[in-house]
Coordinates of C-alpha atoms in Angstrom, one line a residue:
X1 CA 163.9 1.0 -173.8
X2 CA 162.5 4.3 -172.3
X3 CA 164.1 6.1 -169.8
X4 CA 167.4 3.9 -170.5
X5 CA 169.9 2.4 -167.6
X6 CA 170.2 5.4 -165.8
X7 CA 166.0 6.0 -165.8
X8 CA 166.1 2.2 -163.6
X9 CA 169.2 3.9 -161.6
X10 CA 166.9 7.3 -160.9
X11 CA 163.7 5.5 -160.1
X12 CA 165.9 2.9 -157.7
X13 CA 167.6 6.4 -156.1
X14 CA 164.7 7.7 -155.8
X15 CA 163.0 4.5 -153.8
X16 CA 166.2 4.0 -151.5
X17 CA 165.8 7.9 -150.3
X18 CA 162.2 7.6 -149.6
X19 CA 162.6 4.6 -147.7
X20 CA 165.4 6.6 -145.7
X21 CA 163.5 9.6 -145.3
X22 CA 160.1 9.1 -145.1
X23 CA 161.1 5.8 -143.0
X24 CA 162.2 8.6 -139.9
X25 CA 159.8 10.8 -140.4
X26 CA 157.0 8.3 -140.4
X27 CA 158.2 6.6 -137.2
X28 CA 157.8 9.9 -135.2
X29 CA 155.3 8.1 -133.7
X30 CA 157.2 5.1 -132.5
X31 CA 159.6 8.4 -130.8
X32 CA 156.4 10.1 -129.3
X33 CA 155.6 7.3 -126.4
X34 CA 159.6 8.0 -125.4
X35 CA 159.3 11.7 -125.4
X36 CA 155.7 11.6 -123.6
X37 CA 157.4 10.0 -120.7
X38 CA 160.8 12.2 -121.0
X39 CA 158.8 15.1 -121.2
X40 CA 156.0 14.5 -118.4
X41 CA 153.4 13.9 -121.4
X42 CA 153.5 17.0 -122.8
X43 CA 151.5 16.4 -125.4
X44 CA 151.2 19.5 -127.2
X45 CA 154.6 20.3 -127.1
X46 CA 155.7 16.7 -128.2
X47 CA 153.3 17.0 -130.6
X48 CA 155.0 20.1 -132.2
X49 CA 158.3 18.2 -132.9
X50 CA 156.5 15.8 -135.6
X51 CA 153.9 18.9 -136.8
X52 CA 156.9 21.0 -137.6
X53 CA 159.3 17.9 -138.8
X54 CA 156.3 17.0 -141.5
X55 CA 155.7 20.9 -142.0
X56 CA 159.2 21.9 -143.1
X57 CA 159.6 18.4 -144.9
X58 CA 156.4 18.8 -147.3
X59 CA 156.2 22.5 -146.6
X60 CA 159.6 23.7 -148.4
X61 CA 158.6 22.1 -151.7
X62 CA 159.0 25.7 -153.2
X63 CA 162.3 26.9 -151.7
X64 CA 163.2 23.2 -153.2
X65 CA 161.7 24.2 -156.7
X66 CA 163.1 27.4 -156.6
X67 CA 166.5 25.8 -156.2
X68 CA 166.4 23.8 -158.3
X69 CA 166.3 25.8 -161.0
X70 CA 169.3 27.8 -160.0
X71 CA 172.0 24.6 -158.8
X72 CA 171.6 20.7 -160.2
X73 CA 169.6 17.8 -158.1
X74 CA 172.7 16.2 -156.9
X75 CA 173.6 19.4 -155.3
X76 CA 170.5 19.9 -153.5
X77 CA 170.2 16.4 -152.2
X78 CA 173.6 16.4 -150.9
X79 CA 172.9 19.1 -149.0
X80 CA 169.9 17.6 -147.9
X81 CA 171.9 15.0 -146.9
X82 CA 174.2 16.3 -144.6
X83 CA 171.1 18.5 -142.8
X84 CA 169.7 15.1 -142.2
X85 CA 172.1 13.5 -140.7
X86 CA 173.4 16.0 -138.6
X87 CA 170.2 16.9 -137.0
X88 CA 169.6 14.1 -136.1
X89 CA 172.8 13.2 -134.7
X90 CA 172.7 16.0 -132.2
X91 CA 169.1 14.9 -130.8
X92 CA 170.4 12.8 -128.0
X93 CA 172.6 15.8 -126.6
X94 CA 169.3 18.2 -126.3
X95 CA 167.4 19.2 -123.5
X96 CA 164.3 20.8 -124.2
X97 CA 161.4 20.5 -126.6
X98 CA 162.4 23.7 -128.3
X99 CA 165.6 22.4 -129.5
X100 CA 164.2 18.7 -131.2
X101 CA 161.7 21.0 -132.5
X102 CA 164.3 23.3 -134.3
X103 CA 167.0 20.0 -135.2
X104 CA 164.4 17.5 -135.6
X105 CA 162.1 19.7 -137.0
X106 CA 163.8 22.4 -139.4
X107 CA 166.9 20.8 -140.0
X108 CA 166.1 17.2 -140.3
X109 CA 162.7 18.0 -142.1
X110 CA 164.4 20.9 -144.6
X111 CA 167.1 17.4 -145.6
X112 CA 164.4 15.5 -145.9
X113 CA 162.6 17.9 -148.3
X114 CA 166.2 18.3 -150.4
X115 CA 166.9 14.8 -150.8
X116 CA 162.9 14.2 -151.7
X117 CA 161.6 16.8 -154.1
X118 CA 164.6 16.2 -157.1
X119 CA 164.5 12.5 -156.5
X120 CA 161.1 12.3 -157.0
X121 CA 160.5 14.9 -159.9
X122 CA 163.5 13.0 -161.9
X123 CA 161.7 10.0 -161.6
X124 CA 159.0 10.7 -163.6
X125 CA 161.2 13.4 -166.1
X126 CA 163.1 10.0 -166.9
X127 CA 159.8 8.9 -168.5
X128 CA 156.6 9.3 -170.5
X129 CA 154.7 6.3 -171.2
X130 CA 155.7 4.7 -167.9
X131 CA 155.6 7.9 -165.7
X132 CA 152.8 6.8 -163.8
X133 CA 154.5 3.4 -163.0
X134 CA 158.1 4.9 -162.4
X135 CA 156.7 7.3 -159.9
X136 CA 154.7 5.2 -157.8
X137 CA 157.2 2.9 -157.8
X138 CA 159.4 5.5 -156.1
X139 CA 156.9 6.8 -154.0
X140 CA 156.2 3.2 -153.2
X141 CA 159.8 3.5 -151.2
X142 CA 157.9 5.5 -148.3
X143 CA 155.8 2.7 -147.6
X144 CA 158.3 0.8 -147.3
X145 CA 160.4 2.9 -145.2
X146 CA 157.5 3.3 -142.7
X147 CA 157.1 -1.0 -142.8
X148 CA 160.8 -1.2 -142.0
X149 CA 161.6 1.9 -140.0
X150 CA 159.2 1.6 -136.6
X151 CA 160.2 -1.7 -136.0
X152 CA 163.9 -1.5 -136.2
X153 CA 163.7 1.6 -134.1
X154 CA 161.4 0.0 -131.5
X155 CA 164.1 -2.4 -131.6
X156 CA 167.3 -0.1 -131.2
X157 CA 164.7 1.6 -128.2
X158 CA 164.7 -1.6 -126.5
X159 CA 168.5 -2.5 -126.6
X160 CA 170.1 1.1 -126.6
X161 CA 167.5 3.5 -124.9
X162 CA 165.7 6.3 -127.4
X163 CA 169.0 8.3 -127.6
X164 CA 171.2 5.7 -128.5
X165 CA 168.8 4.6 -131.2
X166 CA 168.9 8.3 -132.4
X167 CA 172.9 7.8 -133.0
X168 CA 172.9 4.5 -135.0
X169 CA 169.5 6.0 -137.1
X170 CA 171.6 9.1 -138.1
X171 CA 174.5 6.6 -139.1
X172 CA 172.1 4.6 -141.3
X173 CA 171.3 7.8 -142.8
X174 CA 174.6 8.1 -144.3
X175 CA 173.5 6.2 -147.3
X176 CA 171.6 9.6 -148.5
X177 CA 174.7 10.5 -149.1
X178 CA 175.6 7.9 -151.9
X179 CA 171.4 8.0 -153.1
X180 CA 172.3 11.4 -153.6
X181 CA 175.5 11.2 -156.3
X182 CA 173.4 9.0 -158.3
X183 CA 170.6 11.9 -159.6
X184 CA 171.9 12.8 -162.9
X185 CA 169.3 15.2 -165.0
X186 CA 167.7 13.7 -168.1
X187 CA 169.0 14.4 -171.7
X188 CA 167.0 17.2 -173.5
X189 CA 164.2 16.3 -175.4
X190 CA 162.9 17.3 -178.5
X191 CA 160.1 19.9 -178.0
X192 CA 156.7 18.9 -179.2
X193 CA 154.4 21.6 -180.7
X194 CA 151.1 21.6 -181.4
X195 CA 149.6 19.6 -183.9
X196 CA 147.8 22.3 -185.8
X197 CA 151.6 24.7 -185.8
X198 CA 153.1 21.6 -186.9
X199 CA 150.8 21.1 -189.6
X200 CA 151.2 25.2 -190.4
X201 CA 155.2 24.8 -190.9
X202 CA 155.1 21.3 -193.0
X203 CA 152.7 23.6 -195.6
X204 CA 155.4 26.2 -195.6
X205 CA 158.1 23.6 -196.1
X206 CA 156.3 22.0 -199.2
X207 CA 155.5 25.3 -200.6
X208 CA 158.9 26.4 -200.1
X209 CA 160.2 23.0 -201.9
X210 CA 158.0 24.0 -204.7
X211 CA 159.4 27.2 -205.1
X212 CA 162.6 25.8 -205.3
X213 CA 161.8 23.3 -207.6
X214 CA 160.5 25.7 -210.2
X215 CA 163.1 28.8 -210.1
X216 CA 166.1 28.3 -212.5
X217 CA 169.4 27.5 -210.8
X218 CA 171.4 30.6 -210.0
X219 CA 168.2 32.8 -209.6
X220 CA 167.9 34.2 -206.4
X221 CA 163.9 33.6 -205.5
X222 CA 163.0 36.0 -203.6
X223 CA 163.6 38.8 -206.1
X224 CA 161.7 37.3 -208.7
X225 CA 158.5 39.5 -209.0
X226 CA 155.4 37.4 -211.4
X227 CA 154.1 39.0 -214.2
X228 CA 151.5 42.1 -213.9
X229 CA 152.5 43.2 -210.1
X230 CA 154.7 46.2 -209.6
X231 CA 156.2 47.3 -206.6
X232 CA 158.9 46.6 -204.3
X233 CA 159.7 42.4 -204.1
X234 CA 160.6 42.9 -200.6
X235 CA 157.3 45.1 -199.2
X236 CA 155.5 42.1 -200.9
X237 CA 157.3 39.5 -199.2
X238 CA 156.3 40.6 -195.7
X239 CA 152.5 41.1 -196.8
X240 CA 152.8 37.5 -197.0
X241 CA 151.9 35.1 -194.0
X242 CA 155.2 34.6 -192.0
X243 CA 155.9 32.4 -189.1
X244 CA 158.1 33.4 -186.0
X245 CA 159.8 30.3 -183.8
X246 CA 160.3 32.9 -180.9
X247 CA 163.2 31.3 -178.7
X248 CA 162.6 31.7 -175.1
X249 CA 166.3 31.3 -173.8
X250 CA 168.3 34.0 -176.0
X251 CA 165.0 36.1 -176.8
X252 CA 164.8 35.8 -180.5
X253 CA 163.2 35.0 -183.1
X254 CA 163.0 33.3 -186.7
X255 CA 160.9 34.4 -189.8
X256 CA 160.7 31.2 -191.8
X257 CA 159.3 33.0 -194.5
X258 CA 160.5 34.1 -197.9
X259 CA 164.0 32.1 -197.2
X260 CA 166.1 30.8 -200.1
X261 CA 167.2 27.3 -199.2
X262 CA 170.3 27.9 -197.3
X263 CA 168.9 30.3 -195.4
X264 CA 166.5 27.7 -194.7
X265 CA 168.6 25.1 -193.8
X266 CA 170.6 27.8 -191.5
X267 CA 167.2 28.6 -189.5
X268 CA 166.6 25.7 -189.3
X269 CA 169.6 24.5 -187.3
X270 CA 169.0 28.0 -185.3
X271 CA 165.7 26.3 -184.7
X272 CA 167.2 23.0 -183.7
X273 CA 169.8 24.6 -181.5
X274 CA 166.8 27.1 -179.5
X275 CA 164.8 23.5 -178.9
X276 CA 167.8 21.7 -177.6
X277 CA 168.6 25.1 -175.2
X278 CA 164.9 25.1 -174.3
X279 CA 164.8 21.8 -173.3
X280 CA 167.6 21.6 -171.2
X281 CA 166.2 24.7 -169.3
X282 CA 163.1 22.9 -168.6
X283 CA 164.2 20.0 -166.8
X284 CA 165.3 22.6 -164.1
X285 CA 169.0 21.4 -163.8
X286 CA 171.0 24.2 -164.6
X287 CA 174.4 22.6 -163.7
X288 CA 174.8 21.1 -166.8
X289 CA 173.5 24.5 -168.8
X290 CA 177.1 25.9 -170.5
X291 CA 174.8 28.5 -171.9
X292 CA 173.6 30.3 -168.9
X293 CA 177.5 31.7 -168.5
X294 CA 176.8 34.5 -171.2
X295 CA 174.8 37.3 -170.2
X296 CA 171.0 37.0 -171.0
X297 CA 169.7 39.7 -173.6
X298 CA 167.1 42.1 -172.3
X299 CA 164.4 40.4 -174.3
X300 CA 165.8 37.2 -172.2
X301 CA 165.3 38.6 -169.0
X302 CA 161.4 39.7 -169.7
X303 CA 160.3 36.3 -171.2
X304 CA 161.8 34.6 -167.4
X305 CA 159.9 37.2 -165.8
X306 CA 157.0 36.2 -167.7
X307 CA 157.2 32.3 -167.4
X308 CA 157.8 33.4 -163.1
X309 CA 155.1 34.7 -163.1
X310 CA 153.0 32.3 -164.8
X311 CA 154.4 29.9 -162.3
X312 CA 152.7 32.0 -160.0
X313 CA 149.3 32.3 -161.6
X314 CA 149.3 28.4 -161.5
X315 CA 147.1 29.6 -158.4
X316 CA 144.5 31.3 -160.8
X317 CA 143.7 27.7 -162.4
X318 CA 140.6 26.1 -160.7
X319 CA 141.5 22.7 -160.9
X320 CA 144.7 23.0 -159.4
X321 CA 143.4 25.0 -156.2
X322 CA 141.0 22.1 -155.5
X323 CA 143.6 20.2 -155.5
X324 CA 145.7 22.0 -153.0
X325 CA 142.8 22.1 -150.9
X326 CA 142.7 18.6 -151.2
X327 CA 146.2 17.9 -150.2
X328 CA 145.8 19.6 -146.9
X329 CA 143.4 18.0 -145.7
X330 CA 144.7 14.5 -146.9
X331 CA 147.8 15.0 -145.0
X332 CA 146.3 16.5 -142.2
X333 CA 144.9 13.1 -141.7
X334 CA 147.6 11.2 -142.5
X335 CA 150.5 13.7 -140.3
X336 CA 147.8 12.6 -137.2
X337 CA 148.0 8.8 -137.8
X338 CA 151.7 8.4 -137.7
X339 CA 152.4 10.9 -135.1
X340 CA 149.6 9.7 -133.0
X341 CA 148.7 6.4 -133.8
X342 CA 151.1 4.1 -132.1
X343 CA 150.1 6.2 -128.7
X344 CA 146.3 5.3 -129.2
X345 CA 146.8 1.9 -129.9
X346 CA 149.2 2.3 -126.6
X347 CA 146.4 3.5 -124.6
X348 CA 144.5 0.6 -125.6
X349 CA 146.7 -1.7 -123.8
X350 CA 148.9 -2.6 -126.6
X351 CA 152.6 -3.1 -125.5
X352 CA 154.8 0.0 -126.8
X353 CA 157.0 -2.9 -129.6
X354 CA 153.4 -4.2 -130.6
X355 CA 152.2 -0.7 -131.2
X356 CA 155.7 -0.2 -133.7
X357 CA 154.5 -3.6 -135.3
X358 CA 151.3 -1.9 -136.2
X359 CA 153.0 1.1 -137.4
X360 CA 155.0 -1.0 -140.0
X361 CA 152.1 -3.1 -140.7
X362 CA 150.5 0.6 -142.0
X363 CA 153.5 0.9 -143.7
X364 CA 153.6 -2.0 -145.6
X365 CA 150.0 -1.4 -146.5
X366 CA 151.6 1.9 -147.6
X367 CA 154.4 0.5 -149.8
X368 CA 151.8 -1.8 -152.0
X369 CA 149.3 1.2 -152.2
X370 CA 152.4 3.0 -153.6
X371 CA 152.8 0.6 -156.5
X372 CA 149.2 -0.4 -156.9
X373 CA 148.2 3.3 -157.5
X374 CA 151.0 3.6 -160.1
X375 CA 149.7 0.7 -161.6
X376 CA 145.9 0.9 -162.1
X377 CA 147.2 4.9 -162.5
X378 CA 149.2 4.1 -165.5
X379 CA 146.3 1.5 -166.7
X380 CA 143.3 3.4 -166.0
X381 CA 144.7 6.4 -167.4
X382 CA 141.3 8.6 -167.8
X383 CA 139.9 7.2 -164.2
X384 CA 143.1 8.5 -162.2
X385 CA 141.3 11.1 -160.3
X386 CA 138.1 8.6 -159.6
X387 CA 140.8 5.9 -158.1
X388 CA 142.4 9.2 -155.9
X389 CA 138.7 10.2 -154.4
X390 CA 138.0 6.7 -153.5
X391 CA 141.2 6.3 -151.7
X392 CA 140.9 9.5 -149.3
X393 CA 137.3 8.3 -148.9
X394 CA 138.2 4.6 -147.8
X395 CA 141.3 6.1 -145.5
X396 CA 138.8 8.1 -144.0
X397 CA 136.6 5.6 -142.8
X398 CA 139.5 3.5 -142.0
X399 CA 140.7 6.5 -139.3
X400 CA 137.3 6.8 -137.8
X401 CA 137.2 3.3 -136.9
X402 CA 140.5 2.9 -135.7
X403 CA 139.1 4.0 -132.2
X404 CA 136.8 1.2 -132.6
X405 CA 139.8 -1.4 -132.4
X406 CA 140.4 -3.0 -129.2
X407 CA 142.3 -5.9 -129.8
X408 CA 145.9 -6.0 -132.0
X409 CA 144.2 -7.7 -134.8
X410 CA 141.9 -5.7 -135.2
X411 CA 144.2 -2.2 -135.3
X412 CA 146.2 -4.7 -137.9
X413 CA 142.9 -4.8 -140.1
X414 CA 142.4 -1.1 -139.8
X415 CA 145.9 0.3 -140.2
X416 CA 146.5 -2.1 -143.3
X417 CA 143.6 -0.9 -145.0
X418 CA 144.3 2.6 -144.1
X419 CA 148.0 2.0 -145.2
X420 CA 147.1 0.8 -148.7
X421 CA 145.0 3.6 -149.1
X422 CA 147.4 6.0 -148.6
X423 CA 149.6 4.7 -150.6
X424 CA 147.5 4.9 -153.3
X425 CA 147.4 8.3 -152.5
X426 CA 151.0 8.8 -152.7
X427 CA 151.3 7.0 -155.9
X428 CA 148.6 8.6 -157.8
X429 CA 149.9 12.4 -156.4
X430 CA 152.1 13.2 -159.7
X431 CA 150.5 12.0 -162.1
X432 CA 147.0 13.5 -160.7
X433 CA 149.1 16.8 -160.9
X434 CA 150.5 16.0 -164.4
X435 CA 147.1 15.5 -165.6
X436 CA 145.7 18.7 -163.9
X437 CA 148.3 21.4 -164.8
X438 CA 150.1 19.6 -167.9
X439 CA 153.7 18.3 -167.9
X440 CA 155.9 21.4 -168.3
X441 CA 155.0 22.8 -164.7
X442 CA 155.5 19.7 -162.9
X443 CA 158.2 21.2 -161.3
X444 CA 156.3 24.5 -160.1
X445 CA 153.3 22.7 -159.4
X446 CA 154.9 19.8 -157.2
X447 CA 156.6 22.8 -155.4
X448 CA 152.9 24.5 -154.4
X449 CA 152.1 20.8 -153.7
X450 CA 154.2 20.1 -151.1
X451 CA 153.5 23.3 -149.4
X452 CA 150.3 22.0 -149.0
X453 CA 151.2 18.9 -147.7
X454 CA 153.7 20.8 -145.0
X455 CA 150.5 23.0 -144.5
X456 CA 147.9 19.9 -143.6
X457 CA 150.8 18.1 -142.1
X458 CA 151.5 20.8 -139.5
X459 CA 148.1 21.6 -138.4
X460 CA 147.2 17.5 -138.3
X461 CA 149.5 16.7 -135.4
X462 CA 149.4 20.3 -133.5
X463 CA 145.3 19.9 -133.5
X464 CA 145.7 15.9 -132.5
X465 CA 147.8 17.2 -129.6
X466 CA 145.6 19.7 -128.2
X467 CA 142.3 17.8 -128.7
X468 CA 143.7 14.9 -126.5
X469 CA 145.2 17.2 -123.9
X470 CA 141.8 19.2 -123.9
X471 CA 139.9 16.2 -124.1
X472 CA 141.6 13.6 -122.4
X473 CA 141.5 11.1 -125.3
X474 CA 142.4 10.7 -129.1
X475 CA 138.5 9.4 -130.0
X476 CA 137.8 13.0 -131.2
X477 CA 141.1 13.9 -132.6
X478 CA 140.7 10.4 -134.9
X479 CA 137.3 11.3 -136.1
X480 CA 137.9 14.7 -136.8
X481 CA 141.0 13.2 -139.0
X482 CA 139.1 10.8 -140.7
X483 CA 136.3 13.3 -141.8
X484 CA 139.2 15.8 -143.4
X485 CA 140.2 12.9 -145.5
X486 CA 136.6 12.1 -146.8
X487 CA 136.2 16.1 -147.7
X488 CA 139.4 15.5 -149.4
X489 CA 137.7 13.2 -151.8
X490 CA 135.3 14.5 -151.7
X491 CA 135.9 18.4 -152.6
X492 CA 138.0 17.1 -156.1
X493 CA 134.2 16.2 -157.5
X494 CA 133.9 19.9 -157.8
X495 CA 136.7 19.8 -160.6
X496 CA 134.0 17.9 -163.2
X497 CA 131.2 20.0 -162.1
X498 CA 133.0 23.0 -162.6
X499 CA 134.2 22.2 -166.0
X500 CA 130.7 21.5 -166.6
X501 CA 129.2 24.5 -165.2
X502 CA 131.2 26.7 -166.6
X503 CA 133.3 24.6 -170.1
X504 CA 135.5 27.3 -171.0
X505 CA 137.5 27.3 -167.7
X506 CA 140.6 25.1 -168.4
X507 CA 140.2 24.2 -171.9
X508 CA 144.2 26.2 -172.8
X509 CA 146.6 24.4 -171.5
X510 CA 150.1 25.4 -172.7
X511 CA 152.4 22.5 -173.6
X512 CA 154.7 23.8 -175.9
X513 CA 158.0 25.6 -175.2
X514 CA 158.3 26.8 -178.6
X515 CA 155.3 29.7 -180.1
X516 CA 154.4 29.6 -183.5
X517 CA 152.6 32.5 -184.1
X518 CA 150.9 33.7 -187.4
X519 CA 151.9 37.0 -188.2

């Protein structure tokens, strides 16, 4: 079975700390109509403590990459763990909107981030054929965080006031802690190479079996010079074609040319042992790396500073700045709707519990988006970025017209379409990366990601809050919302026209960890 026991143990870890940390984070909202009234309805201030809680959360997806390629997941998410729990803890014994917004904010959302960004890249390193399943089935644990979440904290508001709720939330949070231990890194893989350099070394195998085959036993054959050629036998032999396996974790490389067969066999076992190191280095969990205690050769050091900075020309690919566009303005939206949403509905006449029952009905709608986008994702393989456009489109609309809503039924209708929406979103968001940058800078590339979701996040809330204070109501804040998620949609369209505009942008994508080059 793919991924093995401990793939269904990483994909369940990975669901439990989404449900946990998106669960607070989505339920801001729920805290908002308390710290309106705490803070004489402040509302751009209050709404600075969810902008920059959602910021630093999906914001600090590249200090999270970067770190995890020098310590392993588990490290990182125990961290995140403990900066979780403790900001929230100390909430209740704050006075000002300053301080949530640093230990709400930074502390609690930089946790969040930890615990999320290796949970959720495992999940899909666990896995090939069933990547787009396993992930949204992961990120399916958000939606059900934010179904789950509001109303138990509405509840806990009710019995023990908004700061005694805050307490028994960061003691629930503990079970990070044990999510956490569970992320082990994959196995290494075997590294796949092209098929036309795979089809260039099994021609050098046969001819080399051939040579074999016809040399007497004893004779060396490489210093076997045919018949009417003069000259040195080793000049000749580099004339010929050669291949070099260049091995980007010691810096060296292999001529599989002109080898007798032990030397052959003893390449390739060097060749064997650079795709095993390779491998391990890939999946970003140094921890369990033995290798990395000798000191790199200089040759080492220049091929990391190479793949760096391809990491950071990962910008100078079209398709993917589209979609980094996209994700700001998706999550713009979205940041808006659960910081803001329970108070519009509130101002409707909707009791403040109600108004949490409507946040976990969006929630719910979110956690069977989540697992209905990696479904038809991992069906409709070659559609995924039609089924993502039509989902920012639909949430859209679904925003604009939640203004429209009177009645609790009717914000039920809205915020459950919205919800599934957005969970397709969410499950769709890997693998629509995956298929945009290739596989080997999923890492880097969910990093960047999430710095565009801290980035839409972050302004979202900030420019709710001062459009309603400016305003007086959330009816312009909601439609300017729901018209960033259409452009969302909207904008990845350009990705096809481009390609067709202009069909040599794109077409090199490099998926190989090992170079075959013709010399």
């Amino acid at each position: 079975m793919e991924g093995g026991c401990w793939g269904l143990v990483i994909v369940a870890s990975a669901f439990f700390i989404q449900v946990f940390a998106f669960g607070v984070s989505t339920s801001i909202g729920v805290y908002n109509i308390e710290f309106l009234d705490y803070f004489d309805n402040d509302t751009v201030g209050v709404s600075l403590i969810a902008a920059i809680n959602w910021a630093v959360f999906l914001g600090s997806g590249p200090l999270c990459s970067y770190l995890m390629t020098r310590v392993t997941y588990r490290k990182i998410a125990l961290l995140g763990a403990a900066l979780v729990v403790v900001g929230i803890l100390i909430m209740p014994f704050l006075p000002s909107i300053p301080a949530f917004c640093i230990c709400f904010g930074v502390l609690s959302g930089l946790g969040s981030c930890f615990v999320y960004v290796p949970s959720h890249v495992l999940s899909g390193l666990y896995y090939d054929r069933y990547q787009s399943l396993s992930t949204g089935i992961a990120t399916s644990g958000s939606g059900l965080g934010g179904a789950i979440m509001p109303i138990v904290i509405g509840k806990l508001i009710e019995y023990y006031g908004w700061k005694g709720s805050l307490i028994i939330v960061a003691g629930m949070e503990l079970h990070l802690f044990a999510l956490a231990a569970l992320l082990r890194s994959p196995p290494p893989r075997p590294v796949e190479t092209d098929s036309g350099d795979a089809l260039a070394l099994q021609q050098i195998n046969n001819s080399k079996e051939k040579k074999a085959d016809s040399v007497p036993d004893g004779t060396n054959p490489t210093n076997i010079v045919p018949e009417g050629q003069s000259g040195n036998a080793e000049e000749q032999t580099l004339e010929k074609e050669s291949v070099h396996v260049e091995d980007d974790v010691n810096g060296t490389s292999v001529d599989l040319s002109g080898a007798s067969p032990v030397q052959e066999s003893e390449r390739t076992a060097f060749i064997s042992n650079s795709q095993s190191a390779e491998a391990t280095t890939t999946n970003h969990d140094p921890g369990t790396n033995s290798s990395r205690k000798s000191s790199p050769s200089p040759t080492a050091q220049s091929k990391r500073k190479v793949k760096v900075l391809h990491n950071i020309y990962l910008f100078t690919d079209i398709d993917f700045d589209i979609y980094f566009i996209s994700s700001i303005l998706w999550n713009s939206t979205a940041a808006s709707l659960l910081s803001f949403g329970p108070e519009l509905t509130a101002e409707r006449g909707i009791s403040p519990i109600n108004s949490a029952w409507l946040l976990t009905i969006l929630g719910l709608g979110d956690f069977i988006g989540g697992i209905l986008g990696g479904v038809i994702g991992n069906v409709w393989v070659n559609h995924r970025q039609a089924q993502y456009i039509s989902a920012n489109i639909a949430m859209g609309l679904c925003v604009i017209a939640l203004p429209f809503g009177t009645t609790f039924g009717e914000f039920a209708v809205i915020l459950a379409c919205a919800g599934i929406n957005f969970g397709v979103i969410l499950g769709l968001l890997v693998v629509v990366l995956i298929d945009l940058i290739g596989a080997p800078n999923l890492g880097d590339g969910l990093g960047y990601i999430m710095l565009a979701n801290g980035m839409g996040a972050f302004t979202g809330p900030a420019l709710t809050g001062y459009i309603r204070q400016a305003s007086g109501h959330y009816d312009l804040a909601f439609y300017l919302a729901g018209v960033l998620a259409i452009l969302a949609g909207v904008i990845m369209w350009l990705i096809p026209i481009v390609h067709r505009l202009f069909p040599q942008i794109g077409t090199s994508k490099q998926t190989s960890s090992v170079n075959v080059t013709p010399v």
